[in-house]
PDB file of C-alpha atoms in Angstrom:
ATOM      1  CA  GLU A 697       0.000   0.000   0.000  1.00  0.00           C
ATOM      2  CA  LYS A 698       1.381   3.374  -0.965  1.00  0.00           C
ATOM      3  CA  THR A 699       1.413   6.328   1.395  1.00  0.00           C
ATOM      4  CA  MET A 700       2.162   9.930   0.629  1.00  0.00           C
ATOM      5  CA  ALA A 701       4.203  12.665   2.290  1.00  0.00           C
ATOM      6  CA  THR A 702       3.694  16.314   1.374  1.00  0.00           C
ATOM      7  CA  ARG A 703       6.004  19.295   1.866  1.00  0.00           C
ATOM      8  CA  SER A 704       5.990  22.852   0.527  1.00  0.00           C
ATOM      9  CA  PHE A 705       8.515  25.534  -0.311  1.00  0.00           C
ATOM     10  CA  LEU A 706       7.955  29.225  -1.047  1.00  0.00           C
ATOM     11  CA  VAL A 707       8.749  30.965  -4.305  1.00  0.00           C
ATOM     12  CA  THR A 708       9.228  34.723  -3.917  1.00  0.00           C
ATOM     13  CA  ASN A 709       9.320  37.406  -6.611  1.00  0.00           C
ATOM     14  CA  SER A 710      12.035  39.806  -5.451  1.00  0.00           C
ATOM     15  CA  GLY A 711      11.866  41.808  -8.694  1.00  0.00           C
ATOM     16  CA  ASN A 712       9.755  44.810  -9.675  1.00  0.00           C
ATOM     17  CA  ALA A 713       7.561  43.180 -12.354  1.00  0.00           C
ATOM     18  CA  VAL A 714       5.107  40.280 -12.439  1.00  0.00           C
ATOM     19  CA  ALA A 715       6.953  36.987 -12.887  1.00  0.00           C
ATOM     20  CA  GLN A 716       5.299  34.089 -14.699  1.00  0.00           C
ATOM     21  CA  LEU A 717       6.435  30.613 -13.693  1.00  0.00           C
ATOM     22  CA  SER A 718       5.411  27.771 -15.965  1.00  0.00           C
ATOM     23  CA  GLY A 719       6.240  24.127 -16.371  1.00  0.00           C
ATOM     24  CA  ILE A 720       6.719  23.528 -12.645  1.00  0.00           C
ATOM     25  CA  SER A 721       7.539  19.819 -12.608  1.00  0.00           C
ATOM     26  CA  ALA A 722       9.658  17.031 -11.142  1.00  0.00           C
ATOM     27  CA  ASP A 723      11.951  14.747 -13.128  1.00  0.00           C
ATOM     28  CA  ASN A 724      10.981  11.659 -11.063  1.00  0.00           C
ATOM     29  CA  ALA A 725       7.385  10.357 -11.106  1.00  0.00           C
ATOM     30  CA  VAL A 726       7.341   9.561  -7.361  1.00  0.00           C
ATOM     31  CA  PHE A 727       7.390  13.338  -6.797  1.00  0.00           C
ATOM     32  CA  THR A 728       4.494  15.471  -8.031  1.00  0.00           C
ATOM     33  CA  VAL A 729       4.155  19.240  -7.753  1.00  0.00           C
ATOM     34  CA  SER A 730       1.280  21.659  -7.493  1.00  0.00           C
ATOM     35  CA  PRO A 731       0.583  24.140  -8.961  1.00  0.00           C
ATOM     36  CA  GLY A 732       2.033  23.534 -12.404  1.00  0.00           C
ATOM     37  CA  ALA A 733       2.284  27.299 -13.088  1.00  0.00           C
ATOM     38  CA  MET A 734       1.866  30.608 -11.229  1.00  0.00           C
ATOM     39  CA  ALA A 735       2.099  34.375 -11.572  1.00  0.00           C
ATOM     40  CA  LEU A 736       3.858  36.323  -8.828  1.00  0.00           C
ATOM     41  CA  ARG A 737       3.434  40.064  -8.282  1.00  0.00           C
ATOM     42  CA  PRO A 738       6.500  41.993  -7.068  1.00  0.00           C
ATOM     43  CA  GLY A 739       7.240  41.014  -3.446  1.00  0.00           C
ATOM     44  CA  GLU A 740       4.684  38.181  -3.470  1.00  0.00           C
ATOM     45  CA  SER A 741       5.454  34.658  -2.193  1.00  0.00           C
ATOM     46  CA  LEU A 742       3.463  31.549  -3.069  1.00  0.00           C
ATOM     47  CA  PRO A 743       3.910  27.923  -2.011  1.00  0.00           C
ATOM     48  CA  VAL A 744       4.774  25.023  -4.283  1.00  0.00           C
ATOM     49  CA  THR A 745       3.636  21.720  -2.829  1.00  0.00           C
ATOM     50  CA  VAL A 746       5.663  18.577  -3.473  1.00  0.00           C
ATOM     51  CA  SER A 747       4.008  15.197  -2.873  1.00  0.00           C
ATOM     52  CA  PHE A 748       6.140  12.090  -2.452  1.00  0.00           C
ATOM     53  CA  THR A 749       4.518   8.706  -3.156  1.00  0.00           C
ATOM     54  CA  PRO A 750       7.221   6.025  -3.121  1.00  0.00           C
ATOM     55  CA  ALA A 751       6.511   2.662  -4.692  1.00  0.00           C
ATOM     56  CA  THR A 752       9.086   0.740  -2.657  1.00  0.00           C
ATOM     57  CA  THR A 753      11.404   1.149   0.316  1.00  0.00           C
ATOM     58  CA  LEU A 754      14.207   2.939  -1.538  1.00  0.00           C
ATOM     59  CA  ASP A 755      15.898   6.337  -1.460  1.00  0.00           C
ATOM     60  CA  TYR A 756      14.615   8.704  -4.144  1.00  0.00           C
ATOM     61  CA  SER A 757      15.688  12.116  -5.407  1.00  0.00           C
ATOM     62  CA  ALA A 758      14.451  14.534  -8.032  1.00  0.00           C
ATOM     63  CA  THR A 759      14.950  18.002  -9.409  1.00  0.00           C
ATOM     64  CA  ILE A 760      11.961  20.350  -9.356  1.00  0.00           C
ATOM     65  CA  SER A 761      12.224  22.766 -12.293  1.00  0.00           C
ATOM     66  CA  LEU A 762      10.486  26.143 -12.453  1.00  0.00           C
ATOM     67  CA  ALA A 763      10.762  27.910 -15.826  1.00  0.00           C
ATOM     68  CA  THR A 764      10.265  31.706 -15.828  1.00  0.00           C
ATOM     69  CA  ASP A 765       9.227  34.197 -18.498  1.00  0.00           C
ATOM     70  CA  LEU A 766      12.204  36.401 -17.697  1.00  0.00           C
ATOM     71  CA  PRO A 767      14.639  36.158 -20.619  1.00  0.00           C
ATOM     72  CA  ALA A 768      17.788  36.702 -18.529  1.00  0.00           C
ATOM     73  CA  ALA A 769      16.781  34.327 -15.723  1.00  0.00           C
ATOM     74  CA  PRO A 770      17.876  30.698 -15.859  1.00  0.00           C
ATOM     75  CA  PRO A 771      15.335  28.033 -14.890  1.00  0.00           C
ATOM     76  CA  LEU A 772      15.039  27.697 -11.132  1.00  0.00           C
ATOM     77  CA  THR A 773      15.659  24.277  -9.615  1.00  0.00           C
ATOM     78  CA  VAL A 774      15.071  22.706  -6.225  1.00  0.00           C
ATOM     79  CA  GLN A 775      16.553  19.344  -5.194  1.00  0.00           C
ATOM     80  CA  VAL A 776      14.259  17.023  -3.240  1.00  0.00           C
ATOM     81  CA  HIS A 777      14.925  13.704  -1.542  1.00  0.00           C
ATOM     82  CA  GLY A 778      12.755  11.076   0.112  1.00  0.00           C
ATOM     83  CA  THR A 779      13.009   7.570   1.490  1.00  0.00           C
ATOM     84  CA  GLY A 780      10.204   5.067   1.124  1.00  0.00           C
ATOM     85  CA  THR A 781       9.400   3.204   4.329  1.00  0.00           C
ATOM     86  CA  PRO A 782       7.210   0.160   4.891  1.00  0.00           C
ATOM     87  CA  THR A 783       3.565   0.879   5.620  1.00  0.00           C
ATOM     88  CA  PRO A 784       2.850   0.173   9.291  1.00  0.00           C
ATOM     89  CA  THR A 785       0.607  -2.864   9.700  1.00  0.00           C
ATOM     90  CA  PRO A 786      -0.851  -4.702  12.668  1.00  0.00           C
ATOM     91  CA  SER A 787      -0.396  -8.454  13.067  1.00  0.00           C
ATOM     92  CA  LEU A 788      -2.522 -10.842  15.134  1.00  0.00           C
ATOM     93  CA  ARG A 789      -1.143 -13.734  17.207  1.00  0.00           C
ATOM     94  CA  LEU A 790      -3.079 -15.982  19.608  1.00  0.00           C
ATOM     95  CA  VAL A 791      -1.534 -18.201  22.283  1.00  0.00           C
ATOM     96  CA  PRO A 792      -2.291 -21.005  22.838  1.00  0.00           C
ATOM     97  CA  GLU A 793      -3.593 -22.413  19.557  1.00  0.00           C
ATOM     98  CA  ALA A 794      -5.901 -24.803  21.435  1.00  0.00           C
ATOM     99  CA  ILE A 795      -7.548 -25.069  24.851  1.00  0.00           C
ATOM    100  CA  ASP A 796      -8.631 -28.446  26.222  1.00  0.00           C
ATOM    101  CA  ALA A 797     -10.894 -27.970  29.238  1.00  0.00           C
ATOM    102  CA  GLY A 798     -10.738 -31.683  29.965  1.00  0.00           C
ATOM    103  CA  VAL A 799     -13.565 -33.348  31.850  1.00  0.00           C
ATOM    104  CA  VAL A 800     -15.970 -30.915  33.536  1.00  0.00           C
ATOM    105  CA  LYS A 801     -19.065 -31.835  35.539  1.00  0.00           C
ATOM    106  CA  VAL A 802     -22.391 -30.441  34.314  1.00  0.00           C
ATOM    107  CA  GLY A 803     -23.096 -27.316  36.354  1.00  0.00           C
ATOM    108  CA  GLU A 804     -19.395 -26.560  36.887  1.00  0.00           C
ATOM    109  CA  GLN A 805     -16.980 -24.497  34.793  1.00  0.00           C
ATOM    110  CA  HIS A 806     -13.470 -24.523  33.427  1.00  0.00           C
ATOM    111  CA  ARG A 807     -11.747 -21.217  32.720  1.00  0.00           C
ATOM    112  CA  GLY A 808      -8.954 -20.973  30.174  1.00  0.00           C
ATOM    113  CA  THR A 809      -7.009 -17.992  28.892  1.00  0.00           C
ATOM    114  CA  VAL A 810      -6.113 -16.919  25.368  1.00  0.00           C
ATOM    115  CA  THR A 811      -3.515 -14.180  24.982  1.00  0.00           C
ATOM    116  CA  VAL A 812      -4.012 -11.840  22.025  1.00  0.00           C
ATOM    117  CA  THR A 813      -0.791 -10.142  20.883  1.00  0.00           C
ATOM    118  CA  ASN A 814      -0.254  -7.431  18.295  1.00  0.00           C
ATOM    119  CA  THR A 815       3.095  -8.439  16.788  1.00  0.00           C
ATOM    120  CA  GLY A 816       2.874  -5.683  14.149  1.00  0.00           C
ATOM    121  CA  ASN A 817       3.934  -2.044  14.109  1.00  0.00           C
ATOM    122  CA  ALA A 818       0.497  -0.351  13.934  1.00  0.00           C
ATOM    123  CA  ASP A 819      -2.554  -0.431  16.204  1.00  0.00           C
ATOM    124  CA  LEU A 820      -4.594  -3.651  16.011  1.00  0.00           C
ATOM    125  CA  GLN A 821      -8.367  -3.226  16.216  1.00  0.00           C
ATOM    126  CA  VAL A 822     -10.025  -6.422  17.458  1.00  0.00           C
ATOM    127  CA  THR A 823     -13.661  -6.251  16.340  1.00  0.00           C
ATOM    128  CA  SER A 824     -15.050  -9.441  17.884  1.00  0.00           C
ATOM    129  CA  VAL A 825     -14.169 -12.480  19.975  1.00  0.00           C
ATOM    130  CA  VAL A 826     -16.746 -15.261  19.782  1.00  0.00           C
ATOM    131  CA  ALA A 827     -17.071 -19.018  20.251  1.00  0.00           C
ATOM    132  CA  ASN A 828     -19.241 -21.007  17.867  1.00  0.00           C
ATOM    133  CA  ASP A 829     -20.798 -23.095  20.668  1.00  0.00           C
ATOM    134  CA  ALA A 830     -23.013 -21.758  23.491  1.00  0.00           C
ATOM    135  CA  ARG A 831     -21.222 -23.991  26.029  1.00  0.00           C
ATOM    136  CA  TYR A 832     -18.256 -21.628  25.721  1.00  0.00           C
ATOM    137  CA  SER A 833     -18.430 -17.986  26.710  1.00  0.00           C
ATOM    138  CA  VAL A 834     -15.973 -15.111  26.636  1.00  0.00           C
ATOM    139  CA  GLU A 835     -15.505 -12.950  29.724  1.00  0.00           C
ATOM    140  CA  GLY A 836     -14.384  -9.341  29.387  1.00  0.00           C
ATOM    141  CA  ALA A 837     -14.008  -7.125  26.361  1.00  0.00           C
ATOM    142  CA  THR A 838     -14.711  -8.663  22.972  1.00  0.00           C
ATOM    143  CA  ALA A 839     -13.724  -5.539  21.014  1.00  0.00           C
ATOM    144  CA  PHE A 840     -10.594  -3.535  21.816  1.00  0.00           C
ATOM    145  CA  VAL A 841      -7.485  -1.901  20.351  1.00  0.00           C
ATOM    146  CA  LEU A 842      -3.925  -3.115  20.988  1.00  0.00           C
ATOM    147  CA  GLU A 843      -0.914  -0.912  20.393  1.00  0.00           C
ATOM    148  CA  PRO A 844       2.114  -2.515  18.692  1.00  0.00           C
ATOM    149  CA  LYS A 845       3.654  -5.312  20.808  1.00  0.00           C
ATOM    150  CA  ALA A 846       0.786  -5.090  23.363  1.00  0.00           C
ATOM    151  CA  THR A 847      -1.164  -8.083  24.677  1.00  0.00           C
ATOM    152  CA  GLN A 848      -4.577  -8.715  26.175  1.00  0.00           C
ATOM    153  CA  ASP A 849      -5.822 -11.864  27.908  1.00  0.00           C
ATOM    154  CA  ILE A 850      -9.253 -13.247  27.098  1.00  0.00           C
ATOM    155  CA  ALA A 851     -10.998 -15.614  29.514  1.00  0.00           C
ATOM    156  CA  VAL A 852     -12.807 -18.505  27.803  1.00  0.00           C
ATOM    157  CA  VAL A 853     -15.262 -20.371  30.040  1.00  0.00           C
ATOM    158  CA  PHE A 854     -16.496 -23.917  29.324  1.00  0.00           C
ATOM    159  CA  ALA A 855     -19.773 -24.655  31.139  1.00  0.00           C
ATOM    160  CA  PRO A 856     -21.344 -27.918  29.918  1.00  0.00           C
ATOM    161  CA  LEU A 857     -25.126 -28.222  30.171  1.00  0.00           C
ATOM    162  CA  THR A 858     -25.220 -31.896  29.243  1.00  0.00           C
ATOM    163  CA  LYS A 859     -22.791 -34.770  29.112  1.00  0.00           C
ATOM    164  CA  GLY A 860     -20.730 -35.357  25.982  1.00  0.00           C
ATOM    165  CA  SER A 861     -17.918 -34.010  23.891  1.00  0.00           C
ATOM    166  CA  ALA A 862     -17.913 -30.269  23.114  1.00  0.00           C
ATOM    167  CA  PRO A 863     -15.524 -29.350  20.277  1.00  0.00           C
ATOM    168  CA  ALA A 864     -15.710 -25.688  19.252  1.00  0.00           C
ATOM    169  CA  VAL A 865     -13.739 -22.789  17.795  1.00  0.00           C
ATOM    170  CA  LEU A 866     -12.992 -19.375  19.271  1.00  0.00           C
ATOM    171  CA  THR A 867     -12.668 -16.784  16.497  1.00  0.00           C
ATOM    172  CA  VAL A 868     -10.888 -13.461  16.972  1.00  0.00           C
ATOM    173  CA  SER A 869     -11.663 -10.998  14.162  1.00  0.00           C
ATOM    174  CA  THR A 870      -9.840  -7.763  13.410  1.00  0.00           C
ATOM    175  CA  ALA A 871     -10.404  -4.714  11.230  1.00  0.00           C
ATOM    176  CA  SER A 872      -7.215  -5.103   9.182  1.00  0.00           C
ATOM    177  CA  ALA A 873      -5.221  -8.169  10.264  1.00  0.00           C
ATOM    178  CA  GLY A 874      -7.702 -10.913   9.374  1.00  0.00           C
ATOM    179  CA  THR A 875      -8.978 -13.518  11.787  1.00  0.00           C
ATOM    180  CA  ALA A 876      -7.354 -16.164  13.944  1.00  0.00           C
ATOM    181  CA  ARG A 877      -8.849 -19.191  15.644  1.00  0.00           C
ATOM    182  CA  VAL A 878      -8.273 -21.252  18.761  1.00  0.00           C
ATOM    183  CA  LYS A 879      -9.559 -24.843  18.911  1.00  0.00           C
ATOM    184  CA  LEU A 880     -11.655 -25.506  21.988  1.00  0.00           C
ATOM    185  CA  ALA A 881     -12.367 -28.929  23.486  1.00  0.00           C
ATOM    186  CA  GLY A 882     -14.074 -30.182  26.597  1.00  0.00           C
ATOM    187  CA  MET A 883     -16.117 -33.111  27.864  1.00  0.00           C
ATOM    188  CA  GLY A 884     -19.253 -32.696  29.952  1.00  0.00           C
ATOM    189  CA  VAL A 885     -19.943 -35.432  32.531  1.00  0.00           C
ATOM    190  CA  ILE A 886     -22.670 -36.061  35.102  1.00  0.00           C
TER     191      ILE A 886
END
């Protein structure tokens, strides 16, 4: 995913007549300029905005050229540089990958813990935490934001209502880092 950085510099007419600047452009496509032309009254200053949209994580440079209508004036140039950096992204990790509640008597509970970690370098927005079987419930927040490298524990409670095996899946969904699952297992007994 590309991101953009924008900076500006001022162009000032220090002469005593209107100066026309045309063909304001960069010689490298990762740099764009705006406006493409301008007229400056004597003593007036106007900004030129340079936008940098790198395609990869490399160092880039360019020359911004500003041609004038003044016959004795050479084209004005400005050197610009930029370095592309990776786009910050969150990353979801769940530990453990499975919880086995073992044998639990009907009417009793087993509490397990899943640790959610953001192993990325941008905030992780967890949008839901849900088990696909009513015998398992989640205690605490089921939607939250984790800063990079932060963790949050989620309590998963197995409370069998009848005897028998209870395989299930806990699903943690996020806004931009996909979903992850934890296998759940337990056995209800009388």
